[in-house]
Amino acid sequence: MSTATDPDPRAELAELARAVRAHVEWLVASGAAGTPRAERPAAPVEHAAPRVEATAAPVAAPAPPVPRPAPPVVAPAPPVATAKPTPSAPAPLPPVPSLLQEPIANGAEASASKHVALEPAERLRRLDVLAETVRACTRCALHAGRTQTVFARGTGASRLCFVGEGPGADEDAQGFPFVGKAGQLLDRMIEAMGFSRDEVYVCNIVKCRPPNNRKPEPEEMAACMPYLREQLELVAPEVIVALGATALQGLFGTTEGITRLRGRWKLYGGRVPVMPTFHPAFLLRNPPAKREVWEDLQAVLRQMGRQPPKR
Ligand code: SF4
């Protein structure tokens, strides 16, 4: 139930209608049309990123190396043939013929030494050079036990050469061949032939003393033979006397005994007569054999055009 203080709903509704009418009339009078638009909401404001003070750029860890692609394998170009001949390596020198394999020539015509045109002074100079070479030689095991090398003695002025086996203790100590007791006997033989000691040339198959005075091994002889070969070329003897079986083996490669071969001429290098005879050391143990040696030396003298002295 309404009271006297409650507003009259009809009066209120009438009042509201008048207010609405008055507002519409004002809108028409002011030129406005329609109902006012609702305001569009403002565009959202983009917040600026918080300012970051400039700092040193962080050092980035080095990236792992990217493997480079392998270069393409280029096949070598085929050699271009040109008209110009390619220089070739010098042809190897022909091997020095080993006298150990040299065939024994019998009765062959003597041929000239390869050094035949050399002056005597030049031959001596070359012999000195060869002796120096031998002095430093280590081509075989004998070098280890030597006191010194033993190259030769004498001048060879008589054109007569004696070839022995190798140095003994006395020769190793003094540096000259045939200076011991056997050498003294050889000197008497040389004197008996009518030559002075230094007129003849004396050398050995090997230039270093074998231990315990043993016979040189075949490989030791083979290693040393080029020296003797050059010696004989430079000395160019008219006749060679081979003293003992080892000297014969070195010069000709024969293993026949000296007893069988002594007194029978051979030819060294197809041109130099060689008389095999006993070694003086053998004569010291077998003095009766001196007679046979003297026969051999007389034959040498005849070969050289000399009259053997009467004894
Ligand atoms: S014996 Fe002859 S090859 Fe052997 S080391 Fe002596 S010099 Fe050289």
Coordinates of C-alpha atoms and ligand atoms in Angstrom, one line a residue:
M1 CA 0.0 0.0 0.0
S2 CA 1.2 3.5 -0.9
T3 CA 1.6 6.3 1.5
A4 CA 1.3 10.0 1.2
T5 CA 5.1 10.5 1.0
D6 CA 5.6 7.8 -1.9
P7 CA 5.9 9.5 -5.4
D8 CA 3.1 9.0 -7.8
P9 CA 4.3 6.5 -10.5
R10 CA 2.1 8.1 -13.1
A11 CA 3.4 11.5 -12.3
E12 CA 7.0 10.2 -12.6
L13 CA 6.3 8.5 -15.9
A14 CA 4.7 11.7 -17.3
E15 CA 7.7 13.7 -16.1
L16 CA 10.1 11.3 -17.8
A17 CA 8.2 11.5 -21.1
R18 CA 8.4 15.3 -21.1
A19 CA 12.1 15.1 -20.5
V20 CA 12.6 12.7 -23.5
R21 CA 10.5 14.9 -25.7
A22 CA 12.4 18.0 -24.8
H23 CA 15.7 16.3 -25.5
V24 CA 14.6 15.0 -29.0
E25 CA 13.4 18.4 -29.8
W26 CA 16.7 19.9 -28.9
L27 CA 18.5 17.4 -31.1
V28 CA 16.4 18.3 -34.0
A29 CA 16.8 21.9 -33.4
S30 CA 20.6 21.6 -33.2
G31 CA 20.9 19.6 -36.5
A32 CA 22.0 16.4 -34.9
A33 CA 20.5 13.2 -36.3
G34 CA 20.2 9.8 -34.9
T35 CA 21.6 8.7 -31.6
P36 CA 25.1 9.5 -30.7
R37 CA 27.7 6.9 -31.5
A38 CA 29.4 5.1 -28.8
E39 CA 33.2 6.1 -28.6
R40 CA 35.6 3.5 -30.1
P41 CA 37.9 2.1 -27.6
A42 CA 41.4 3.5 -27.7
A43 CA 44.0 1.4 -29.6
P44 CA 46.1 -0.4 -27.2
V45 CA 49.4 1.4 -26.6
E46 CA 52.4 -0.6 -27.5
H47 CA 54.8 -0.6 -24.6
A48 CA 58.3 0.2 -25.8
A49 CA 60.9 -2.5 -25.0
P50 CA 62.8 -1.7 -21.9
R51 CA 65.9 0.1 -22.9
V52 CA 69.0 -2.0 -22.6
E53 CA 72.2 -0.3 -22.1
A54 CA 74.7 -1.1 -24.9
T55 CA 77.1 -3.7 -23.7
A56 CA 79.8 -5.6 -25.4
A57 CA 78.4 -8.3 -27.6
P58 CA 78.8 -11.6 -25.9
V59 CA 81.7 -13.5 -27.4
A60 CA 80.2 -16.3 -29.3
A61 CA 81.9 -19.6 -29.1
P62 CA 83.7 -20.3 -32.4
A63 CA 81.7 -22.3 -34.6
P64 CA 83.2 -25.7 -35.4
P65 CA 85.2 -25.5 -38.6
V66 CA 83.3 -26.5 -41.5
P67 CA 85.2 -29.1 -43.3
R68 CA 86.3 -27.9 -46.6
P69 CA 85.4 -30.1 -49.4
A70 CA 88.4 -32.1 -50.6
P71 CA 89.8 -30.7 -53.8
P72 CA 88.9 -32.8 -56.7
V73 CA 91.5 -35.4 -57.5
V74 CA 93.0 -34.4 -60.8
A75 CA 94.4 -37.3 -62.7
P76 CA 97.9 -36.5 -63.8
A77 CA 98.1 -35.4 -67.3
P78 CA 99.7 -37.9 -69.6
P79 CA 103.2 -36.9 -70.5
V80 CA 103.3 -34.7 -73.4
A81 CA 105.6 -36.2 -76.0
T82 CA 107.9 -33.7 -77.4
A83 CA 110.5 -33.9 -80.0
K84 CA 113.2 -33.0 -77.5
P85 CA 114.8 -36.1 -76.0
T86 CA 114.5 -36.4 -72.3
P87 CA 118.0 -36.4 -70.7
S88 CA 118.6 -39.8 -69.4
A89 CA 120.6 -40.9 -66.4
P90 CA 124.2 -41.6 -67.2
A91 CA 124.7 -45.2 -68.2
P92 CA 126.3 -47.2 -65.4
L93 CA 129.9 -47.8 -65.9
P94 CA 130.7 -51.3 -67.0
P95 CA 131.8 -53.5 -64.1
V96 CA 135.4 -53.9 -63.7
P97 CA 136.2 -57.4 -64.9
S98 CA 137.4 -59.4 -62.0
L99 CA 140.7 -61.0 -62.6
L100 CA 139.4 -63.9 -60.6
Q101 CA 137.2 -64.8 -63.5
E102 CA 139.7 -63.9 -66.2
P103 CA 140.3 -66.8 -68.5
I104 CA 143.7 -68.1 -68.7
A105 CA 145.1 -67.2 -72.1
N106 CA 147.9 -69.3 -73.4
G107 CA 150.1 -68.1 -76.2
A108 CA 148.0 -65.1 -77.0
E109 CA 149.6 -62.1 -78.6
A110 CA 150.7 -59.5 -76.1
S111 CA 148.5 -56.4 -76.2
A112 CA 149.3 -52.9 -75.1
S113 CA 148.6 -51.6 -71.6
K114 CA 145.7 -49.1 -71.4
H115 CA 148.2 -46.7 -69.9
V116 CA 150.8 -47.3 -72.6
A117 CA 150.7 -43.6 -73.7
L118 CA 151.3 -42.2 -70.2
E119 CA 154.6 -40.6 -69.4
P120 CA 156.6 -42.3 -66.6
A121 CA 156.1 -39.3 -64.3
E122 CA 152.4 -39.5 -64.8
R123 CA 152.4 -43.3 -64.0
L124 CA 154.2 -42.6 -60.8
R125 CA 151.8 -39.8 -59.9
R126 CA 148.8 -42.1 -60.5
L127 CA 150.4 -44.9 -58.4
D128 CA 150.8 -42.4 -55.6
V129 CA 147.1 -41.5 -55.9
L130 CA 146.2 -45.2 -55.9
A131 CA 148.3 -45.8 -52.8
E132 CA 146.4 -43.0 -51.1
T133 CA 143.1 -44.5 -52.0
V134 CA 144.2 -47.9 -50.7
R135 CA 145.4 -46.3 -47.5
A136 CA 141.8 -45.3 -46.7
C137 CA 140.2 -48.5 -48.0
T138 CA 137.6 -50.4 -46.0
R139 CA 136.3 -52.6 -48.8
C140 CA 136.8 -55.8 -46.9
A141 CA 137.1 -57.0 -43.4
L142 CA 140.8 -57.0 -43.4
H143 CA 140.9 -53.3 -42.8
A144 CA 139.8 -53.8 -39.2
G145 CA 143.0 -55.6 -38.2
R146 CA 145.7 -53.7 -40.1
T147 CA 148.3 -51.4 -38.6
Q148 CA 148.6 -49.8 -42.1
T149 CA 148.1 -50.8 -45.7
V150 CA 151.0 -52.3 -47.6
F151 CA 150.9 -51.1 -51.2
A152 CA 154.2 -51.8 -52.9
R153 CA 158.0 -51.3 -52.9
G154 CA 160.5 -50.6 -55.7
T155 CA 160.3 -48.6 -58.9
G156 CA 159.7 -51.3 -61.5
A157 CA 162.5 -49.8 -63.5
S158 CA 163.6 -53.3 -64.5
R159 CA 160.1 -54.0 -65.9
L160 CA 160.0 -57.0 -63.5
C161 CA 157.2 -57.4 -61.0
F162 CA 156.8 -59.9 -58.1
V163 CA 153.4 -60.5 -56.8
G164 CA 153.0 -62.2 -53.4
E165 CA 150.1 -63.1 -51.1
G166 CA 149.6 -60.5 -48.4
P167 CA 151.4 -58.6 -45.7
G168 CA 152.7 -60.5 -42.6
A169 CA 153.5 -59.1 -39.2
D170 CA 156.7 -57.3 -40.3
E171 CA 155.1 -55.9 -43.4
D172 CA 152.1 -54.7 -41.4
A173 CA 154.4 -52.9 -39.0
Q174 CA 156.7 -51.3 -41.6
G175 CA 154.2 -50.6 -44.4
F176 CA 156.3 -52.4 -47.1
P177 CA 156.0 -55.8 -48.6
F178 CA 158.6 -58.6 -48.2
V179 CA 160.6 -57.0 -45.4
G180 CA 160.7 -60.0 -43.1
K181 CA 162.8 -63.2 -43.4
A182 CA 161.0 -64.2 -46.5
G183 CA 161.6 -60.8 -47.9
Q184 CA 165.3 -61.0 -47.2
L185 CA 165.4 -64.3 -49.1
L186 CA 163.5 -62.7 -52.0
D187 CA 166.1 -59.9 -52.0
R188 CA 168.9 -62.4 -52.4
M189 CA 167.0 -64.0 -55.3
I190 CA 166.6 -60.6 -57.0
E191 CA 170.2 -59.9 -56.5
A192 CA 171.2 -63.3 -58.0
M193 CA 169.2 -62.3 -61.1
G194 CA 171.4 -59.2 -61.5
F195 CA 168.9 -56.6 -60.3
S196 CA 169.1 -54.2 -57.3
R197 CA 166.4 -54.5 -54.7
D198 CA 164.7 -51.4 -55.8
E199 CA 164.8 -52.0 -59.5
V200 CA 162.0 -54.5 -59.3
Y201 CA 158.4 -53.9 -58.3
V202 CA 157.0 -56.0 -55.4
C203 CA 153.4 -56.0 -54.3
N204 CA 150.7 -58.4 -53.0
I205 CA 147.2 -59.7 -53.8
V206 CA 145.8 -58.0 -50.6
K207 CA 147.1 -54.9 -49.1
C208 CA 146.1 -55.5 -45.5
R209 CA 147.4 -58.2 -43.2
P210 CA 145.1 -61.2 -42.7
P211 CA 144.8 -62.1 -39.0
N212 CA 147.2 -64.8 -37.7
N213 CA 148.9 -64.7 -41.2
R214 CA 146.1 -66.8 -42.6
K215 CA 145.5 -67.1 -46.3
P216 CA 143.2 -64.3 -47.6
E217 CA 139.6 -65.4 -48.2
P218 CA 138.3 -65.4 -51.8
E219 CA 136.0 -62.4 -51.1
E220 CA 139.0 -60.5 -49.6
M221 CA 141.1 -61.2 -52.7
A222 CA 138.2 -60.2 -55.0
A223 CA 137.7 -56.9 -53.1
C224 CA 141.4 -56.0 -53.4
M225 CA 142.1 -57.2 -56.9
P226 CA 141.0 -54.0 -58.6
Y227 CA 143.9 -52.2 -56.9
L228 CA 146.4 -54.7 -58.0
R229 CA 145.0 -54.7 -61.5
E230 CA 145.4 -50.9 -61.7
Q231 CA 148.9 -51.2 -60.2
L232 CA 149.9 -53.6 -62.9
E233 CA 148.4 -51.4 -65.6
L234 CA 150.5 -48.4 -64.4
V235 CA 153.7 -50.3 -63.8
A236 CA 153.3 -52.2 -67.1
P237 CA 155.8 -54.9 -66.2
E238 CA 157.4 -56.9 -68.9
V239 CA 157.3 -60.0 -66.8
I240 CA 155.4 -61.0 -63.6
V241 CA 156.6 -63.6 -61.1
A242 CA 153.7 -65.1 -59.1
L243 CA 155.0 -66.1 -55.7
G244 CA 153.0 -69.0 -54.4
A245 CA 149.5 -70.5 -54.9
T246 CA 147.6 -67.5 -53.6
A247 CA 149.2 -65.1 -56.0
L248 CA 148.3 -67.5 -58.8
Q249 CA 144.7 -67.8 -57.6
G250 CA 144.4 -64.0 -57.4
L251 CA 145.7 -63.4 -60.8
F252 CA 144.0 -66.3 -62.7
G253 CA 141.4 -67.8 -60.4
T254 CA 143.0 -71.2 -60.5
T255 CA 143.0 -73.4 -57.4
E256 CA 145.6 -75.8 -58.8
G257 CA 148.6 -76.3 -56.6
I258 CA 151.7 -74.4 -57.1
T259 CA 153.7 -77.6 -57.2
R260 CA 151.9 -78.5 -60.4
L261 CA 151.9 -75.1 -62.0
R262 CA 155.3 -73.7 -61.2
G263 CA 157.7 -73.2 -64.0
R264 CA 154.8 -73.1 -66.6
W265 CA 154.2 -69.7 -68.3
K266 CA 150.8 -68.1 -68.1
L267 CA 149.6 -64.9 -69.6
Y268 CA 148.0 -62.2 -67.5
G269 CA 145.5 -60.0 -69.2
G270 CA 146.3 -61.8 -72.4
R271 CA 149.6 -60.0 -72.8
V272 CA 152.0 -60.2 -69.8
P273 CA 153.9 -63.4 -69.3
V274 CA 153.6 -64.8 -65.7
M275 CA 156.0 -67.3 -64.2
P276 CA 154.5 -69.2 -61.2
T277 CA 157.1 -70.3 -58.6
F278 CA 157.3 -71.1 -54.9
H279 CA 156.8 -68.4 -52.3
P280 CA 160.0 -67.5 -50.4
A281 CA 158.3 -68.4 -47.1
F282 CA 158.0 -72.0 -48.5
L283 CA 161.7 -71.9 -49.4
L284 CA 162.5 -71.1 -45.8
R285 CA 160.8 -74.3 -44.8
N286 CA 162.0 -76.3 -47.8
P287 CA 165.4 -75.1 -48.9
P288 CA 165.9 -77.8 -51.5
A289 CA 163.1 -76.2 -53.5
K290 CA 165.4 -73.2 -54.1
R291 CA 166.9 -75.0 -57.1
E292 CA 163.5 -75.2 -58.8
V293 CA 162.9 -71.5 -58.1
W294 CA 166.2 -70.6 -59.6
E295 CA 165.3 -72.5 -62.7
D296 CA 162.1 -70.5 -62.9
L297 CA 164.0 -67.2 -62.4
Q298 CA 166.4 -68.1 -65.2
A299 CA 163.5 -68.6 -67.5
V300 CA 162.3 -65.1 -66.5
L301 CA 165.6 -63.6 -67.4
R302 CA 165.6 -65.3 -70.8
Q303 CA 162.1 -64.1 -71.4
M304 CA 163.4 -60.6 -70.7
G305 CA 166.3 -61.1 -73.1
R306 CA 168.9 -61.3 -70.4
Q307 CA 171.6 -63.9 -70.0
P308 CA 171.2 -65.7 -66.7
P309 CA 174.3 -65.3 -64.5
K310 CA 176.3 -68.4 -63.9
R311 CA 176.3 -69.8 -60.4
Ligands
SF4_1 S1 142.7 -55.9 -48.1 FE1 142.4 -54.5 -49.9 S2 140.2 -54.4 -50.2 FE2 140.6 -55.2 -48.1 S3 140.6 -53.4 -46.8 FE3 142.7 -53.8 -47.4 S4 143.1 -52.5 -49.2 FE4 140.9 -52.7 -48.9

